Structure formats: C-alpha cells, structure tokens
Tab-separated table of C-alpha atoms and ligand atoms in Angstrom:
chain	number	residue	atom	x	y	z
A	1	MET	CA	369.856	191.080	-4.502
A	2	ASP	CA	369.215	187.394	-3.788
A	3	PHE	CA	366.558	185.717	-5.926
A	4	GLY	CA	367.008	182.375	-4.154
A	5	VAL	CA	364.073	180.809	-2.343
A	6	VAL	CA	364.398	181.138	1.429
A	7	TYR	CA	362.670	178.455	3.478
A	8	THR	CA	361.334	179.003	6.987
A	9	GLN	CA	362.531	176.975	9.967
A	10	GLU	CA	359.313	174.959	9.863
A	11	GLN	CA	359.890	174.177	6.170
A	12	GLU	CA	363.486	173.141	6.849
A	13	LEU	CA	362.196	170.771	9.549
A	14	PHE	CA	359.766	169.395	6.994
A	15	ARG	CA	362.726	168.883	4.634
A	16	LYS	CA	364.421	166.761	7.308
A	17	GLU	CA	361.245	164.708	7.677
A	18	VAL	CA	361.085	164.110	3.908
A	19	ARG	CA	364.764	163.180	3.763
A	20	ALA	CA	364.356	160.765	6.688
A	21	TRP	CA	361.408	159.109	4.927
A	22	LEU	CA	363.490	158.661	1.789
A	23	GLU	CA	366.419	157.174	3.726
A	24	ASP	CA	364.116	154.750	5.552
A	25	ASN	CA	362.042	153.748	2.535
A	26	VAL	CA	364.117	153.831	-0.642
A	27	PRO	CA	366.902	151.251	-0.979
A	28	GLU	CA	369.756	152.063	-3.361
A	29	GLU	CA	368.632	149.457	-5.925
A	30	MET	CA	365.184	151.091	-6.205
A	31	LYS	CA	366.460	154.562	-7.102
A	32	VAL	CA	365.147	155.631	-10.501
A	33	PRO	CA	367.878	155.107	-13.140
A	34	TYR	CA	368.859	157.914	-15.530
A	35	ASP	CA	368.157	155.652	-18.465
A	36	GLU	CA	364.490	154.653	-18.492
A	37	ALA	CA	365.485	151.509	-20.375
A	38	ASN	CA	366.967	150.323	-17.036
A	39	TYR	CA	363.733	150.903	-15.097
A	40	THR	CA	362.727	147.341	-14.163
A	41	SER	CA	359.340	145.797	-13.400
A	42	GLU	CA	360.531	145.245	-9.782
A	43	MET	CA	361.156	148.991	-9.495
A	44	HIS	CA	357.761	149.704	-10.981
A	45	GLU	CA	355.934	147.462	-8.492
A	46	PHE	CA	357.966	148.959	-5.639
A	47	TRP	CA	357.108	152.537	-6.659
A	48	LYS	CA	353.421	151.807	-7.165
A	49	GLN	CA	353.288	150.548	-3.588
A	50	LYS	CA	355.243	153.566	-2.326
A	51	GLN	CA	352.988	155.980	-4.220
A	52	ASN	CA	350.055	154.538	-2.340
A	53	GLU	CA	351.866	155.180	0.967
A	54	LEU	CA	352.774	158.704	-0.168
A	55	GLY	CA	349.163	159.366	-1.178
A	56	LYS	CA	348.036	158.494	2.352
A	57	LYS	CA	350.665	160.879	3.795
A	58	GLY	CA	349.510	163.672	1.470
A	59	TRP	CA	352.923	163.867	-0.223
A	60	LEU	CA	351.955	162.493	-3.634
A	61	PHE	CA	349.777	165.362	-4.880
A	62	SER	CA	350.643	167.563	-1.958
A	63	THR	CA	348.957	170.838	-2.989
A	64	TYR	CA	345.658	169.369	-4.242
A	65	LYS	CA	342.538	169.693	-2.088
A	66	GLU	CA	342.310	167.357	0.900
A	67	GLU	CA	338.581	166.884	0.286
A	68	ASP	CA	339.431	165.419	-3.160
A	69	GLY	CA	342.174	163.142	-1.759
A	70	GLY	CA	345.167	165.497	-2.126
A	71	GLY	CA	347.575	166.620	0.594
A	72	GLY	CA	346.286	170.171	1.196
A	73	LEU	CA	349.875	171.359	1.772
A	74	SER	CA	351.425	174.678	0.720
A	75	PRO	CA	353.346	175.284	-2.548
A	76	ASP	CA	356.550	175.611	-0.492
A	77	HIS	CA	356.027	172.171	1.032
A	78	ARG	CA	355.594	170.839	-2.470
A	79	SER	CA	358.868	172.491	-3.544
A	80	VAL	CA	360.658	170.806	-0.649
A	81	ILE	CA	359.228	167.407	-1.605
A	82	GLU	CA	360.162	167.884	-5.281
A	83	GLU	CA	363.709	168.966	-4.433
A	84	GLU	CA	364.359	166.123	-2.015
A	85	PHE	CA	362.826	163.448	-4.246
A	86	ARG	CA	364.818	164.680	-7.248
A	87	GLU	CA	368.033	164.694	-5.205
A	88	TYR	CA	367.387	161.142	-3.952
A	89	ARG	CA	366.369	159.857	-7.401
A	90	ALA	CA	362.959	158.900	-6.026
A	91	MET	CA	359.892	158.591	-8.244
A	92	ARG	CA	357.387	161.447	-8.414
A	93	PRO	CA	353.756	160.660	-9.269
A	94	ILE	CA	353.244	158.061	-11.997
A	95	THR	CA	349.905	159.762	-12.670
A	96	SER	CA	350.333	163.093	-14.433
A	97	THR	CA	349.232	166.343	-12.823
A	98	TYR	CA	347.662	167.242	-16.182
A	99	THR	CA	344.886	164.658	-15.828
A	100	VAL	CA	344.477	165.421	-12.149
A	101	ASP	CA	343.950	169.072	-13.135
A	102	VAL	CA	341.312	168.076	-15.703
A	103	LEU	CA	339.385	165.989	-13.180
A	104	SER	CA	339.705	168.628	-10.438
A	105	VAL	CA	338.121	171.247	-12.713
A	106	TRP	CA	335.623	169.285	-14.816
A	107	ALA	CA	334.555	166.054	-13.045
A	108	ASN	CA	331.293	165.996	-11.075
A	109	ASP	CA	331.285	164.782	-7.456
A	110	ASP	CA	330.607	161.135	-8.350
A	111	GLN	CA	333.356	161.176	-10.979
A	112	LYS	CA	335.754	162.753	-8.485
A	113	ASP	CA	335.078	159.868	-6.085
A	114	LYS	CA	335.465	157.306	-8.835
A	115	PHE	CA	338.514	158.674	-10.700
A	116	LEU	CA	340.173	161.641	-8.981
A	117	ARG	CA	340.389	160.398	-5.384
A	118	PRO	CA	342.089	157.045	-6.194
A	119	LEU	CA	344.566	158.855	-8.482
A	120	LEU	CA	345.435	161.470	-5.853
A	121	GLN	CA	345.777	158.728	-3.245
A	122	GLY	CA	348.068	156.593	-5.421
A	123	GLU	CA	345.609	153.697	-5.363
A	124	LYS	CA	345.158	153.884	-9.138
A	125	PHE	CA	347.249	155.262	-11.999
A	126	GLU	CA	346.587	156.802	-15.401
A	127	HIS	CA	348.350	158.040	-18.494
A	128	MET	CA	346.989	160.574	-20.989
A	129	ARG	CA	346.179	159.446	-24.489
A	130	MET	CA	346.210	162.231	-27.088
A	131	THR	CA	348.423	161.804	-30.156
A	132	GLU	CA	346.956	159.929	-33.112
A	133	PRO	CA	349.067	158.431	-35.920
A	134	HIS	CA	348.181	161.110	-38.517
A	135	SER	CA	349.155	164.071	-36.296
A	136	GLY	CA	349.857	165.259	-32.788
A	137	ALA	CA	350.647	168.917	-33.483
A	138	ASP	CA	347.124	169.660	-34.718
A	139	LEU	CA	345.552	168.074	-31.679
A	140	ALA	CA	341.980	169.210	-32.349
A	141	ASP	CA	341.919	167.113	-35.534
A	142	TYR	CA	340.892	163.880	-33.795
A	143	ARG	CA	339.882	160.878	-35.881
A	144	GLY	CA	339.081	158.387	-33.084
A	145	LYS	CA	335.309	158.114	-32.634
A	146	ALA	CA	332.965	157.710	-29.688
A	147	VAL	CA	329.385	156.703	-30.526
A	148	ARG	CA	326.515	156.505	-28.039
A	149	ASP	CA	324.880	153.114	-27.465
A	150	GLY	CA	322.122	153.438	-24.852
A	151	ASP	CA	323.819	154.704	-21.702
A	152	ASP	CA	327.225	153.536	-22.918
A	153	TRP	CA	329.786	154.790	-25.418
A	154	ILE	CA	331.516	152.636	-28.038
A	155	LEU	CA	335.066	153.780	-28.827
A	156	ASN	CA	337.173	153.135	-31.926
A	157	GLY	CA	340.547	154.740	-32.575
A	158	GLU	CA	344.274	154.634	-31.908
A	159	ASN	CA	346.981	156.635	-30.174
A	160	VAL	CA	350.758	156.607	-30.568
A	161	PHE	CA	353.851	157.759	-28.621
A	162	ILE	CA	351.961	157.286	-25.331
A	163	SER	CA	354.618	157.445	-22.563
A	164	ALA	CA	352.787	154.929	-20.393
A	165	HIS	CA	354.035	151.892	-18.479
A	166	GLY	CA	351.106	149.978	-19.955
A	167	ASP	CA	349.547	148.766	-16.700
A	168	GLU	CA	347.841	152.073	-15.810
A	169	ASP	CA	344.202	151.816	-14.713
A	170	PHE	CA	342.938	154.585	-17.007
A	171	PHE	CA	343.858	156.153	-20.342
A	172	PRO	CA	341.978	159.482	-20.489
A	173	GLY	CA	341.746	161.656	-23.596
A	174	PRO	CA	339.461	163.281	-26.181
A	175	MET	CA	337.567	161.531	-28.999
A	176	HIS	CA	335.304	162.653	-31.816
A	177	THR	CA	331.603	162.624	-30.779
A	178	ASP	CA	329.828	164.675	-33.460
A	179	GLU	CA	330.808	164.577	-37.133
A	180	ASN	CA	328.552	167.506	-38.024
A	181	ALA	CA	329.704	169.899	-35.322
A	182	PRO	CA	332.424	172.482	-36.072
A	183	ARG	CA	336.040	172.003	-35.000
A	184	HIS	CA	336.579	172.434	-31.226
A	185	ARG	CA	332.851	171.660	-30.644
A	186	ASN	CA	332.971	168.049	-31.843
A	187	LEU	CA	334.890	166.180	-29.124
A	188	GLY	CA	334.136	164.440	-25.848
A	189	TYR	CA	336.712	163.673	-23.137
A	190	PHE	CA	336.658	160.031	-22.006
A	191	VAL	CA	338.316	158.074	-19.210
A	192	VAL	CA	339.024	154.643	-20.709
A	193	PRO	CA	339.562	151.846	-18.140
A	194	ASN	CA	342.497	149.499	-18.670
A	195	PRO	CA	342.046	146.608	-19.224
A	196	SER	CA	338.874	146.745	-21.333
A	197	PRO	CA	337.686	144.274	-23.984
A	198	GLY	CA	338.894	145.635	-27.362
A	199	LEU	CA	341.683	147.775	-25.836
A	200	GLU	CA	345.198	146.785	-26.880
A	201	VAL	CA	348.463	148.299	-25.604
A	202	ARG	CA	351.645	147.581	-27.561
A	203	GLU	CA	355.284	148.586	-27.111
A	204	MET	CA	356.874	151.066	-29.592
A	205	ASP	CA	360.590	150.488	-30.049
A	206	LEU	CA	362.071	154.003	-30.348
A	207	LEU	CA	365.589	155.453	-30.156
A	208	PRO	CA	365.411	157.064	-26.682
A	209	GLY	CA	364.575	153.643	-25.182
A	210	ARG	CA	361.614	155.135	-23.371
A	211	ARG	CA	358.370	153.350	-22.739
A	212	GLN	CA	356.263	154.653	-25.641
A	213	LYS	CA	353.061	152.720	-26.331
A	214	HIS	CA	350.688	152.265	-29.252
A	215	ILE	CA	347.085	151.984	-28.030
A	216	THR	CA	344.254	150.687	-30.190
A	217	MET	CA	340.561	150.669	-29.303
A	218	THR	CA	338.236	148.388	-31.260
A	219	ASN	CA	334.610	148.646	-30.154
A	220	VAL	CA	335.594	149.397	-26.566
A	221	ARG	CA	332.424	149.824	-24.503
A	222	ILE	CA	332.533	152.255	-21.564
A	223	PRO	CA	329.744	153.473	-19.232
A	224	GLY	CA	328.195	156.935	-19.731
A	225	ASP	CA	329.710	158.329	-16.532
A	226	HIS	CA	333.221	157.944	-18.027
A	227	LEU	CA	332.551	161.060	-20.139
A	228	ILE	CA	333.978	164.114	-18.339
A	229	GLY	CA	332.105	167.366	-19.114
A	230	GLY	CA	329.514	167.690	-21.886
A	231	GLU	CA	329.559	165.401	-24.918
A	232	THR	CA	330.854	168.116	-27.256
A	233	GLN	CA	332.898	169.933	-24.622
A	234	GLY	CA	336.002	167.725	-24.858
A	235	TRP	CA	338.275	170.363	-26.388
A	236	GLN	CA	337.493	172.792	-23.552
A	237	VAL	CA	337.974	170.011	-20.962
A	238	HIS	CA	341.265	169.009	-22.559
A	239	GLY	CA	342.288	172.693	-22.536
A	240	THR	CA	342.904	172.356	-18.801
A	241	HIS	CA	345.406	169.576	-19.519
A	242	LEU	CA	347.100	171.585	-22.282
A	243	GLU	CA	347.286	174.682	-20.071
A	244	ALA	CA	349.431	172.705	-17.615
A	245	GLU	CA	351.452	170.788	-20.219
A	246	HIS	CA	352.322	174.031	-22.013
A	247	GLY	CA	353.815	175.458	-18.840
A	248	GLY	CA	350.862	177.082	-17.047
A	249	GLY	CA	351.737	175.602	-13.631
A	250	GLY	CA	355.393	176.646	-13.763
A	251	SER	CA	358.162	174.704	-12.086
A	252	SER	CA	359.545	174.991	-8.586
A	253	LEU	CA	362.709	173.015	-9.227
A	254	GLY	CA	365.868	175.023	-8.703
A	255	ARG	CA	368.518	172.446	-9.396
A	256	ASP	CA	369.577	171.460	-12.918
A	257	GLU	CA	371.619	168.320	-12.369
A	258	LEU	CA	373.004	168.223	-15.911
A	259	ILE	CA	374.477	171.716	-15.674
A	260	ASP	CA	375.538	171.342	-12.025
A	261	ASN	CA	377.466	168.259	-13.114
A	262	LEU	CA	378.974	170.115	-16.065
A	263	THR	CA	380.195	172.870	-13.735
A	264	THR	CA	381.683	170.346	-11.286
A	265	TYR	CA	383.322	168.495	-14.185
A	266	VAL	CA	385.092	171.675	-15.338
A	267	GLN	CA	386.036	172.637	-11.762
A	268	GLU	CA	387.600	169.215	-11.198
A	269	LYS	CA	389.506	169.287	-14.490
A	270	ASN	CA	390.958	172.660	-13.538
A	271	THR	CA	391.812	171.550	-10.010
A	272	ASP	CA	393.723	168.432	-10.978
A	273	GLY	CA	395.736	170.596	-13.414
A	274	ALA	CA	396.672	167.776	-15.783
A	275	GLU	CA	393.807	168.455	-18.189
A	276	SER	CA	392.749	172.032	-17.433
A	277	VAL	CA	389.831	173.305	-19.507
A	278	ASP	CA	390.563	175.924	-22.185
A	279	SER	CA	388.915	179.352	-22.294
A	280	VAL	CA	386.492	178.368	-25.078
A	281	LYS	CA	385.096	175.548	-22.949
A	282	GLN	CA	384.991	177.833	-19.918
A	283	ASN	CA	382.986	180.299	-21.957
A	284	THR	CA	380.626	177.537	-23.110
A	285	THR	CA	380.137	176.364	-19.524
A	286	VAL	CA	379.285	179.907	-18.408
A	287	ASP	CA	376.671	180.142	-21.183
A	288	ALA	CA	375.165	176.832	-20.045
A	289	TYR	CA	375.153	177.984	-16.419
A	290	LEU	CA	373.374	181.247	-17.301
A	291	GLU	CA	370.838	179.489	-19.526
A	292	SER	CA	370.024	177.082	-16.740
A	293	HIS	CA	369.603	179.857	-14.147
A	294	VAL	CA	367.371	181.951	-16.401
A	295	ASP	CA	365.238	178.887	-17.025
A	296	SER	CA	364.933	178.157	-13.329
A	297	MET	CA	363.804	181.746	-12.628
A	298	LEU	CA	361.237	181.698	-15.432
A	299	GLY	CA	359.876	178.397	-14.095
A	300	LYS	CA	359.702	179.683	-10.534
A	301	ARG	CA	357.991	182.902	-11.574
A	302	ALA	CA	355.246	180.923	-13.325
A	303	TYR	CA	355.042	178.482	-10.381
A	304	TRP	CA	354.646	181.305	-7.880
A	305	ARG	CA	352.054	183.142	-9.984
A	306	TYR	CA	350.071	179.933	-10.468
A	307	GLN	CA	350.179	178.851	-6.832
A	308	ALA	CA	349.367	182.372	-5.600
A	309	GLY	CA	346.234	182.331	-7.792
A	310	LEU	CA	347.480	185.284	-9.896
A	311	GLY	CA	347.136	183.274	-13.101
A	312	ASN	CA	349.590	182.924	-15.952
A	313	THR	CA	348.502	184.493	-19.212
A	314	TYR	CA	351.817	183.990	-21.026
A	315	GLU	CA	354.456	183.532	-18.287
A	316	GLY	CA	354.191	179.728	-18.224
A	317	ASN	CA	354.427	179.601	-22.028
A	318	VAL	CA	357.580	181.745	-21.930
A	319	HIS	CA	359.125	179.188	-19.589
A	320	ASN	CA	357.914	176.293	-21.749
A	321	VAL	CA	359.514	177.693	-24.918
A	322	HIS	CA	362.692	178.729	-23.114
A	323	ASN	CA	363.012	175.349	-21.431
A	324	ARG	CA	362.703	173.563	-24.776
A	325	VAL	CA	365.145	175.682	-26.775
A	326	GLY	CA	367.499	176.414	-23.861
A	327	GLY	CA	367.610	172.749	-22.851
A	328	LEU	CA	368.597	171.738	-26.363
A	329	ARG	CA	371.291	174.437	-26.512
A	330	ASN	CA	372.650	173.136	-23.216
A	331	SER	CA	372.793	169.556	-24.508
A	332	VAL	CA	375.016	170.791	-27.335
A	333	ARG	CA	377.171	172.749	-24.845
A	334	VAL	CA	377.635	169.678	-22.651
A	335	ARG	CA	378.862	167.756	-25.704
A	336	ASP	CA	381.156	170.617	-26.742
A	337	VAL	CA	382.789	170.701	-23.300
A	338	MET	CA	382.930	166.983	-22.465
A	339	GLY	CA	383.523	165.741	-25.993
A	340	PRO	CA	383.097	161.985	-26.521
A	341	TYR	CA	382.779	161.437	-22.749
A	342	ALA	CA	379.238	162.821	-23.070
A	343	LEU	CA	378.451	159.856	-25.328
A	344	LEU	CA	379.557	157.076	-22.939
A	345	ASN	CA	376.651	155.162	-21.478
A	346	ALA	CA	376.066	153.819	-17.969
A	347	ASP	CA	377.812	150.505	-18.798
A	348	ASP	CA	381.136	152.265	-19.390
A	349	GLU	CA	383.052	153.003	-16.205
A	350	ARG	CA	384.606	156.105	-17.819
A	351	ALA	CA	381.129	157.640	-18.264
A	352	PRO	CA	380.900	160.775	-16.112
A	353	HIS	CA	378.024	160.940	-13.586
A	354	GLY	CA	376.710	157.441	-14.215
A	355	GLY	CA	376.104	158.120	-17.923
A	356	MET	CA	373.440	160.789	-17.433
A	357	GLU	CA	374.991	162.914	-20.205
A	358	GLU	CA	374.629	160.084	-22.727
A	359	VAL	CA	370.943	159.690	-21.846
A	360	ASP	CA	370.469	163.432	-22.329
A	361	GLN	CA	372.307	163.418	-25.683
A	362	ARG	CA	370.114	160.563	-26.913
A	363	SER	CA	366.780	161.885	-25.718
A	364	SER	CA	366.898	165.683	-25.531
A	365	ALA	CA	365.968	166.363	-29.172
A	366	GLY	CA	363.041	163.902	-28.979
A	367	GLN	CA	361.881	165.389	-25.696
A	368	ARG	CA	361.425	168.749	-27.442
A	369	HIS	CA	358.850	167.069	-29.662
A	370	ALA	CA	356.748	165.775	-26.757
A	371	GLY	CA	353.815	167.885	-25.558
A	372	GLY	CA	353.073	169.230	-29.049
A	373	SER	CA	356.649	170.124	-30.215
A	374	THR	CA	358.667	173.329	-29.828
A	375	ASN	CA	357.080	174.835	-32.963
A	376	ILE	CA	353.641	174.472	-31.426
A	377	ALA	CA	354.850	175.894	-28.094
A	378	LYS	CA	355.996	178.969	-30.061
A	379	VAL	CA	352.670	179.217	-31.928
A	380	ILE	CA	350.864	179.237	-28.564
A	381	LEU	CA	353.215	181.839	-27.085
A	382	ALA	CA	352.686	184.026	-30.171
A	383	ARG	CA	348.926	183.848	-29.563
A	384	ARG	CA	349.325	184.654	-25.881
A	385	ILE	CA	351.499	187.741	-26.470
A	386	GLY	CA	349.251	189.057	-29.249
A	387	ILE	CA	351.491	188.656	-32.316
A	388	SER	CA	349.373	186.007	-34.053
A	389	ARG	CA	346.165	186.383	-36.070
A	390	THR	CA	344.576	184.038	-33.520
A	391	LYS	CA	344.116	185.107	-29.899
A	392	GLU	CA	344.172	182.519	-27.120
A	393	ARG	CA	343.087	182.839	-23.513
A	394	PRO	CA	344.270	180.572	-20.678
A	395	ALA	CA	342.042	177.567	-19.933
A	396	PRO	CA	340.540	177.075	-16.451
A	397	THR	CA	342.843	175.429	-13.903
A	398	PRO	CA	342.298	174.120	-10.346
A	399	LYS	CA	343.529	177.543	-9.194
A	400	GLY	CA	340.864	179.395	-11.177
B	501	FAD	C1	359.301	161.538	-25.930
B	501	FAD	C2	357.866	161.713	-26.345
B	501	FAD	C3	356.849	161.458	-25.430
B	501	FAD	C4	355.504	161.606	-25.817
B	501	FAD	N1	354.508	161.276	-24.923
B	501	FAD	C5	353.215	161.356	-25.312
B	501	FAD	C6	352.160	160.949	-24.426
B	501	FAD	O1	352.404	160.499	-23.312
B	501	FAD	N2	350.876	161.051	-24.842
B	501	FAD	C7	350.570	161.516	-26.084
B	501	FAD	O2	349.401	161.590	-26.402
B	501	FAD	N3	351.546	161.886	-26.968
B	501	FAD	C8	352.856	161.816	-26.604
B	501	FAD	N4	353.859	162.180	-27.475
B	501	FAD	C9	353.507	162.641	-28.810
B	501	FAD	C10	353.702	164.138	-28.990
B	501	FAD	O3	352.714	164.847	-28.272
B	501	FAD	C11	353.666	164.418	-30.504
B	501	FAD	O4	354.829	163.844	-31.058
B	501	FAD	C12	353.605	165.897	-30.793
B	501	FAD	O5	352.359	166.412	-30.403
B	501	FAD	C13	353.817	166.203	-32.302
B	501	FAD	O6	352.971	165.412	-33.072
B	501	FAD	P1	353.545	164.511	-34.277
B	501	FAD	O7	354.724	163.760	-33.795
B	501	FAD	O8	352.402	163.734	-34.832
B	501	FAD	O9	354.068	165.565	-35.343
B	501	FAD	P2	353.214	166.217	-36.514
B	501	FAD	O10	351.894	166.667	-35.982
B	501	FAD	O11	353.211	165.283	-37.669
B	501	FAD	O12	354.098	167.483	-36.844
B	501	FAD	C14	355.330	167.327	-37.586
B	501	FAD	C15	356.153	168.595	-37.471
B	501	FAD	O13	355.422	169.701	-38.025
B	501	FAD	C16	355.406	170.783	-37.103
B	501	FAD	N5	354.122	171.498	-37.209
B	501	FAD	C17	352.901	170.955	-37.345
B	501	FAD	N6	351.957	171.919	-37.392
B	501	FAD	C18	352.602	173.107	-37.279
B	501	FAD	C19	352.177	174.480	-37.248
B	501	FAD	N7	350.896	174.827	-37.341
B	501	FAD	N8	353.120	175.420	-37.099
B	501	FAD	C20	354.439	175.100	-36.999
B	501	FAD	N9	354.896	173.813	-37.031
B	501	FAD	C21	353.997	172.837	-37.160
B	501	FAD	C22	355.552	170.136	-35.730
B	501	FAD	O14	356.157	171.024	-34.822
B	501	FAD	C23	356.477	168.967	-36.026
B	501	FAD	O15	357.821	169.387	-35.956
B	501	FAD	C24	355.192	162.045	-27.128
B	501	FAD	C25	356.222	162.325	-28.044
B	501	FAD	C26	357.540	162.152	-27.667
B	501	FAD	C27	358.616	162.448	-28.679
C-alpha cells in the first residue's frame, strides 16, 4: 500500500511553473538562511516585494477565497507551492495564517477590505501579539487593558517573545476590556497599527538568535473599527487563531530535511567505507526516519481533513503534540549519530549541510515552548479526547 501523495499531470505542470518562477526570481544570495540570525535587512526588503508579487499571482495565500484577496486554488496546489518553496529555501508568507484565519472568520466586510485583503495580497504584513510577561501558557489571563474613549480605544500593556521582524503593519491580539466580566468573557481582539504613537518595539536578545520582540503600548489610541468581533468576544475570536496554531489546519509538507540529511549522511559514511556507521547509530537513524514519517502522515491526515471540510476534533492536536515531542527526540538522535559535527555552525566548513544541524540543536528545545508549550498542547489534547475534567470543542475556522 502506498500512502504517498500522487499528483495529477496538471498539478505536475503547475509544479514546473512554480519551479520556473523560483529560478527566475530568487537569486542564490536571497535564499532564506538556516540560521535566522543571518537573515539580513536586504533579504527582508527583497521578500516583502516578492510577497506582493506572489499575492497578485494568488500564490501567497493560495487556498483562501479569491473574493477576500486569496488565490482560490486547491489544497493540492498549495502543497505543490509549499514543497517547491521549501526545497528552494524561498520565504513563505511573512503574515501568519493564524491571523488570516481570524480575519476570514470574524471580520466584517469593511474590516476585511481594510485588514484582510492587503494581508492576503502581500501589500501589508502583521505579526500576532499574545504572550505577556507574567505568563503565556495561561493565555486567557490577560493583563493588558483596552478602555473606550468615544469611538476610539486606548490601549496599555506589553507583550514578550513576539517573533516579529518589527516593521509589520499590524500587531493583532486580545486585550482586557471588562474587569467585571468572568474569565473568557472579558477580552476584546484588537488590530494595532504599527507605527502608532505610544507603541514601542524592542529587540530581545535570546539564545536561538531569532527575532523575538518586546512590545509595549502606552496610551495607544486606535479607532473603534480596529476591534474584531464583539467587545467581550475576544477569547472566542482568538480561538480561531489557537485552533490553527495548535495544529487544526494540519500540514501538507512531506519532506523533513533534517532527517533526510541524516539518512544521506549515514549512507555516505557507509559508502566511503573509511568511517562506516555502527549498528547502534544505524538503529538510531531508523528510529528518526520512522518518527519523521509518522509525523508527516499525522500532519497530512489533519491537512486533508481540514481542507476537505471534514473538521479536526483532535487529529490536528495529535499531530501538534507528536511534532513537538517527536521533533525533540529526533534532535537528540541527530546529535547521537553525528556527534560533535551536529554542533558545528555555518561558519565552519566541516559543518554538514551548511550548519542546519547546529541551528536545530540550538533552537529545537525553545521551539517546543512556542505556541503555548508542549505541556499546554498535551492539556488541550487531553480535553479533546475526553480524558480531562474540562471538555473543549474546536473553534470556528475558515472551513467551518
Ligand atoms: C521561539 C519562540 C517564539 C515565540 N513566538 C511568539 C509570538 O510570535 N507571539 C507570542 O505572542 N508569543 C510567542 N512566544 C511565546 C510563547 O507563546 C510562550 O513562551 C508560551 O505560551 C509559554 O508561555 P511562558 O513562556 O510565559 O511560560 P509560562 O506561562 O510561565 O509557563 C512556564 C511553564 O509552565 C508550564 N505550564 C503552565 N501552565 C501549565 C498547566 N496548566 N499545565 C501544565 N504545564 C503548565 C508551561 O508549559 C511552561 O513549561 C514564543 C516563544 C518562543 C520560545
């Protein structure tokens, strides 16, 4: 039985078209580096421009509705685009699909024109703003406040670990709107324009060398139409974001470059004979290979269910938890097989595969904390499969 995805002739022709676009448009020096610390401002300006071109072609948010500014293409076309862009080390949308999902479901027509269309078209960019300094795991416990002032809102609060470039046009996220309302009924969801008087974006210098930001809002005034949904409906609105971030949309990507490279590394060691790999390392590589394949299948199952409109009640969460714990296990396996070579960075010519292993070793544990942490992903899965005191139903998504 073959579980691989089979593409039609038309889709394979589309693949050629995507590949040709990449070859014509992406010079070697603009390919996205493994280490985000090496992502330059020239690259960023280049990719912002390209995202605008891709938006016009319908390849940026390819499966979102054409009437909203998306590409209106099929999920298989999207898979082809994702695969080819990943292979070519080309940038996928700077704007996250999570926010695009929120606006697709909850924004009114005027707000869609103002916020959603320019994001889908790559004319504007955003980054979500959720975690506050006191806690990110208990996300409903917001401290940042939004207070009405005539038709406007005045915002005060701060967010940390925001993986933004800093020059995004919007920072959307929930804020406290009613001190007397019960938990989950006391938030509004606001799109904060950047720049705004009173909004400050600062760099956080963290180990993975990523682009984490600290955002502070001091009496930031925003117009009333920047509130998405009702003024105490923010938790429900944000639920659409969390549904996607916790795995609800699945993943169509088949290839796991880290584990493909590990397999090739072992094959080459065995072929040249001088340094053949012992049976323990072979065994470890097989475990990594299996883990990676299981993860890919779980991701594709959730992707297919989501795109087919069947809905994911727990399937996306299974993939999310597996991806987090399996990915970490595989980082350890890569280190066990490659030894100190896995710790050589891109500057060292002995580093295998341009130093991608070193980047993974440095960032994989931290990555498991993003999006609410692995513990929280497990809490949510427990609720979805009915083994927790609390029950949780999926939030609305653009697919229903
Ligand atoms: C690489 C990276 C990128 C990020 N990008 C963004 C971003 O773009 N935007 C954004 O808003 N945030 C971002 N974050 C922040 C991230 O969402 C938070 O780190 C995460 O939600 C956890 O919050 P915290 O760090 O405040 O940990 P805390 O909330 O202080 O939790 C500490 C520990 O306690 C555990 N814990 C807490 N409550 C429970 C519970 N009920 N059951 C079991 N365990 C529990 C947590 O799992 C965690 O291990 C990013 C973080 C990282 C590391």
